[in-house]
Amino acid sequence: MTTETIESFSELGLSENILKALTEMGFTKPSPIQAQGIPAVMQGSDVIGQAQTGTGKTAAFGIPVLERIDITSNAVQALVLCPTRELAVQVSEEIGRLAKFQRGIKIEAIYGGDSIDRQIRSLKKGVHIVVGTPGRVMDHMERKTLKFDEVRMMVLDEADEMLDMGFREDIESILADMPEDRQTILFSATMSKPIMSITKRFLNDPILIKVVRNELTNVNIEQVYFEVKPQAKVEVMTRLIDMHHLKSLLVFCNTKRKVDEIVEDLQLRGYASEGIHGDLRQQQRSNVMSKFKAGVTTILVATDVAARGIDVSGLDGVINYDIPLDEEYYVHRIGRTGRAGMSGKAFSLVARDEKYRLKTIEGYTKVKIEKGVIPSYEDIVGVRKARFVESISVSIQEGDDQELFGDVLEMLQHAGYSTEQVVGAMAKQIMGVQKNEYGDSNLAWEERRGDAGRSGGDRFERRPSSGGRFERGNDRREGERRGADRYAPKGDFRRPEGVRDENRKPASVEAGMTRLFLSLGRKDHIMPKDIVGAIAGEANIPGKTIGAIDIYDKFTFVDVPERDARAVLRAMDGNTIKGKPVQIDIAK
Ligand code: ADP
Ligand code: MG
């Protein structure tokens, strides 16, 4: 029997009670992860299951767990760990529905933020299945209010998210405390190195079940990419939001820090947005999610793993603020829109050094992503105007309380303004159109001649001032002694040769310059031109103002004008150079 031929749950050898519950829940056909996962878990093997969000992983382990509970015992026989309180509640409820016709099965959700005394009282009455968050489960273990001597099955649900939230140590100590002969099951939407290392340590000859690339081709998602300079990404994003009238969307980015930055940027521009990532406390998470679900917030910015556990539907679109490092993440991201037969938009903002990743994704998904044209400032003003006129007309037709404000025009006319001036100024204010800060021509990067073949051309050729090509400075000998390659720009910013100290501290910095530390070095194959290109491009400062660059094996020092240091830190931190993530800081 191959899994493709499984058309109903009855082929999986489940008990009548479960089948009845499934019928009542409206589950007619097992999903692929269920068709493969249920038999594997039922036969008692350790299992690693990988499938995208929303593919029914809960029932894939929930059903076999229920099938193996011995009602005549009062002991905890299965423990399910979930990353968040919402998920713990969702999972325990889903298992509860599956158990509807199995009399006497007791399931308890155990999570932080809920009264521990109440939890202790229900645990005392006897519970068969505990669904909990790692922190609170540890808490109960320490208080000895939870005993695991009879546990036969241990499930790690949404393992990648649990690790992202920093539960690794808790998970490991819980696993270490479980009876040796238990069965261990791990479900996750993605597999990472830390997950693999946990499975190696704690799983016994596991069966690996992987269901990916789910239904990507037959959903109705419009996939478009835009070639955007990194510093113009928020601008382009808001233009796309305006242009397409996106009222509920998820914005994805690769780092937690970026989430916070984007949210701040969007809020400053007047967009109702909030962020979600692994560092938020439970309470903050719930707040963010309920505001988004209620439509108070229209834009949710998230990292890949944080978005995993959240259950949102009816999104107008997904924006990839940056391109994910893993092709599967792309599939997960855009799969959040265009559900249930509705159409959705997936826009990807692609910086120059992300272009190759986009190509990899196209190769992987076998779907062509179209290149889009960034809406012009005029387009945006036009769209906003049309919506403004519409809302004013509605407001006039509704007509309430307007007599109270009718004399505003008169007052302004009295001050010497014409009706046109007044309306124009008010319209601009209300429409909230930003200044065309970047211009229209400065948003996209241009394909350079030979861009395809060469790895990063020489940006400095086009600079009018002759300096700019970076060469090894005269203090090369000294650089070698210290293990650094040192590059100093020709011309005004060449650093005077100075006394350098031995212990890798940066030498004294030229007046007006700030020395920055970068976490990339020779081992990352970066060249001075990569650094200059990245800093100049991202922070929008002229390349020729960047001073000396000292490249060591594992890190680099670079001098930038003091007044630009903040901007460089902001633009570069968590960003990439030649596709490699970089941390940047003021050198100590
Ligand atoms: P995951 O954990 O993979 O993200 P869930 O287990 O939360 O997915 O399931 C997502 C939704 O699909 C839930 O509402 C669940 O009730 C429903 N579901 C699960 N399996 C089936 C099925 N075989 N048929 C129909 N709906 C299902
Ligand atoms: Mg799940």
Tab-separated table of N, CA, C and O in Angstrom, residues 148-195:
chain	number	residue	atom	x	y	z
A	148	PHE	N	6.908	11.750	34.975
A	148	PHE	CA	6.971	11.219	33.619
A	148	PHE	C	7.415	9.754	33.560
A	148	PHE	O	7.764	9.271	32.501
A	149	ASP	N	7.379	9.043	34.695
A	149	ASP	CA	7.900	7.663	34.681
A	149	ASP	C	7.136	6.753	33.724
A	149	ASP	O	7.657	5.766	33.251
A	150	GLU	N	5.855	7.113	33.471
A	150	GLU	CA	5.049	6.230	32.622
A	150	GLU	C	4.910	6.743	31.197
A	150	GLU	O	4.089	6.246	30.440
A	151	VAL	N	5.681	7.794	30.874
A	151	VAL	CA	5.536	8.368	29.526
A	151	VAL	C	6.057	7.402	28.471
A	151	VAL	O	7.170	6.905	28.554
A	152	ARG	N	5.212	7.128	27.481
A	152	ARG	CA	5.618	6.221	26.403
A	152	ARG	C	5.890	6.980	25.126
A	152	ARG	O	6.567	6.499	24.234
A	153	MET	N	5.238	8.164	25.025
A	153	MET	CA	5.411	8.931	23.791
A	153	MET	C	5.726	10.382	24.113
A	153	MET	O	5.104	10.980	24.983
A	154	MET	N	6.679	10.884	23.388
A	154	MET	CA	7.109	12.261	23.592
A	154	MET	C	7.110	12.924	22.220
A	154	MET	O	7.724	12.420	21.286
A	155	VAL	N	6.381	14.040	22.114
A	155	VAL	CA	6.284	14.716	20.815
A	155	VAL	C	6.875	16.114	20.918
A	155	VAL	O	6.541	16.874	21.832
A	156	LEU	N	7.750	16.465	19.978
A	156	LEU	CA	8.226	17.846	19.869
A	156	LEU	C	7.519	18.452	18.668
A	156	LEU	O	7.810	18.109	17.526
A	157	ASP	N	6.558	19.324	18.935
A	157	ASP	CA	5.782	19.899	17.835
A	157	ASP	C	6.374	21.257	17.461
A	157	ASP	O	6.766	22.022	18.334
A	158	GLU	N	6.405	21.560	16.178
A	158	GLU	CA	6.989	22.817	15.674
A	158	GLU	C	8.383	23.019	16.292
A	158	GLU	O	8.686	24.049	16.887
A	159	ALA	N	9.220	22.010	16.104
A	159	ALA	CA	10.531	22.001	16.750
A	159	ALA	C	11.381	23.212	16.349
A	159	ALA	O	12.075	23.790	17.178
A	160	ASP	N	11.328	23.599	15.093
A	160	ASP	CA	12.171	24.728	14.674
A	160	ASP	C	11.781	26.004	15.410
A	160	ASP	O	12.627	26.798	15.807
A	161	GLU	N	10.509	26.175	15.613
A	161	GLU	CA	10.085	27.383	16.307
A	161	GLU	C	10.489	27.350	17.782
A	161	GLU	O	10.900	28.350	18.360
A	162	MET	N	10.401	26.178	18.378
A	162	MET	CA	10.803	26.069	19.791
A	162	MET	C	12.275	26.428	19.953
A	162	MET	O	12.661	27.119	20.886
A	163	LEU	N	13.085	25.961	19.020
A	163	LEU	CA	14.513	26.269	19.118
A	163	LEU	C	14.755	27.750	18.875
A	163	LEU	O	15.556	28.388	19.549
A	164	ASP	N	14.049	28.300	17.916
A	164	ASP	CA	14.196	29.724	17.630
A	164	ASP	C	13.847	30.581	18.844
A	164	ASP	O	14.380	31.658	19.038
A	165	MET	N	12.942	30.086	19.656
A	165	MET	CA	12.535	30.859	20.823
A	165	MET	C	13.448	30.627	22.015
A	165	MET	O	13.187	31.112	23.111
A	166	GLY	N	14.496	29.861	21.798
A	166	GLY	CA	15.485	29.705	22.855
A	166	GLY	C	15.172	28.593	23.849
A	166	GLY	O	15.652	28.610	24.976
A	167	PHE	N	14.367	27.627	23.435
A	167	PHE	CA	13.992	26.552	24.356
A	167	PHE	C	14.920	25.352	24.299
A	167	PHE	O	14.620	24.305	24.863
A	168	ARG	N	16.032	25.493	23.597
A	168	ARG	CA	16.874	24.322	23.369
A	168	ARG	C	17.272	23.607	24.667
A	168	ARG	O	17.098	22.401	24.798
A	169	GLU	N	17.756	24.389	25.619
A	169	GLU	CA	18.219	23.745	26.857
A	169	GLU	C	17.086	23.065	27.605
A	169	GLU	O	17.236	21.948	28.100
A	170	ASP	N	15.959	23.766	27.684
A	170	ASP	CA	14.801	23.173	28.357
A	170	ASP	C	14.409	21.857	27.693
A	170	ASP	O	14.173	20.855	28.370
A	171	ILE	N	14.351	21.892	26.371
A	171	ILE	CA	13.942	20.685	25.652
A	171	ILE	C	14.901	19.542	25.952
A	171	ILE	O	14.486	18.411	26.211
A	172	GLU	N	16.181	19.886	25.931
A	172	GLU	CA	17.161	18.832	26.174
A	172	GLU	C	17.049	18.271	27.584
A	172	GLU	O	17.135	17.059	27.785
A	173	SER	N	16.821	19.133	28.571
A	173	SER	CA	16.741	18.537	29.910
A	173	SER	C	15.443	17.766	30.092
A	173	SER	O	15.419	16.771	30.822
A	174	ILE	N	14.374	18.188	29.415
A	174	ILE	CA	13.144	17.394	29.513
A	174	ILE	C	13.353	16.024	28.864
A	174	ILE	O	13.025	14.990	29.444
A	175	LEU	N	13.947	16.050	27.672
A	175	LEU	CA	14.192	14.779	26.979
A	175	LEU	C	15.064	13.847	27.817
A	175	LEU	O	14.830	12.637	27.882
A	176	ALA	N	16.064	14.440	28.472
A	176	ALA	CA	16.984	13.627	29.251
A	176	ALA	C	16.281	12.966	30.440
A	176	ALA	O	16.738	11.948	30.958
A	177	ASP	N	15.175	13.559	30.862
A	177	ASP	CA	14.448	13.054	32.025
A	177	ASP	C	13.370	12.030	31.696
A	177	ASP	O	12.722	11.513	32.594
A	178	MET	N	13.143	11.803	30.413
A	178	MET	CA	12.072	10.879	30.027
A	178	MET	C	12.561	9.438	30.128
A	178	MET	O	13.748	9.183	29.963
A	179	PRO	N	11.633	8.510	30.341
A	179	PRO	CA	12.041	7.103	30.360
A	179	PRO	C	12.748	6.729	29.062
A	179	PRO	O	12.357	7.186	27.991
A	180	GLU	N	13.758	5.897	29.177
A	180	GLU	CA	14.581	5.526	28.022
A	180	GLU	C	13.783	4.855	26.905
A	180	GLU	O	14.052	5.073	25.736
A	181	ASP	N	12.825	4.037	27.300
A	181	ASP	CA	12.155	3.216	26.281
A	181	ASP	C	10.948	3.919	25.657
A	181	ASP	O	10.095	3.297	25.060
A	182	ARG	N	10.908	5.222	25.806
A	182	ARG	CA	9.792	5.956	25.206
A	182	ARG	C	9.994	6.050	23.692
A	182	ARG	O	11.086	5.846	23.172
A	183	GLN	N	8.900	6.442	23.020
A	183	GLN	CA	8.961	6.729	21.586
A	183	GLN	C	9.053	8.247	21.418
A	183	GLN	O	8.330	8.974	22.090
A	184	THR	N	9.937	8.704	20.555
A	184	THR	CA	10.091	10.146	20.385
A	184	THR	C	9.720	10.558	18.966
A	184	THR	O	10.159	9.943	17.995
A	185	ILE	N	8.893	11.602	18.877
A	185	ILE	CA	8.389	12.054	17.582
A	185	ILE	C	8.648	13.541	17.462
A	185	ILE	O	8.398	14.292	18.403
A	186	LEU	N	9.168	13.944	16.328
A	186	LEU	CA	9.484	15.357	16.144
A	186	LEU	C	8.845	15.860	14.860
A	186	LEU	O	9.017	15.262	13.796
A	187	PHE	N	8.071	16.944	14.979
A	187	PHE	CA	7.491	17.549	13.794
A	187	PHE	C	7.985	18.971	13.633
A	187	PHE	O	8.155	19.698	14.617
A	188	SER	N	8.199	19.350	12.403
A	188	SER	CA	8.734	20.673	12.151
A	188	SER	C	8.421	21.038	10.712
A	188	SER	O	8.258	20.161	9.866
A	189	ALA	N	8.314	22.331	10.446
A	189	ALA	CA	8.090	22.739	9.059
A	189	ALA	C	9.416	22.809	8.309
A	189	ALA	O	9.469	22.619	7.104
A	190	THR	N	10.474	23.104	9.050
A	190	THR	CA	11.792	23.124	8.414
A	190	THR	C	12.769	22.367	9.297
A	190	THR	O	12.543	22.192	10.487
A	191	MET	N	13.850	21.934	8.697
A	191	MET	CA	14.874	21.212	9.445
A	191	MET	C	16.129	22.079	9.495
A	191	MET	O	16.587	22.562	8.474
A	192	SER	N	16.655	22.266	10.674
A	192	SER	CA	17.868	23.055	10.782
A	192	SER	C	18.936	22.195	11.434
A	192	SER	O	18.650	21.107	11.914
A	193	LYS	N	20.158	22.708	11.481
A	193	LYS	CA	21.244	21.951	12.114
A	193	LYS	C	20.950	21.643	13.578
A	193	LYS	O	21.121	20.504	14.011
A	194	PRO	N	20.514	22.646	14.369
A	194	PRO	CA	20.237	22.324	15.782
A	194	PRO	C	19.185	21.226	15.931
A	194	PRO	O	19.274	20.393	16.838
A	195	ILE	N	18.213	21.216	15.031
A	195	ILE	CA	17.200	20.159	15.122
A	195	ILE	C	17.834	18.806	14.836
A	195	ILE	O	17.612	17.831	15.548
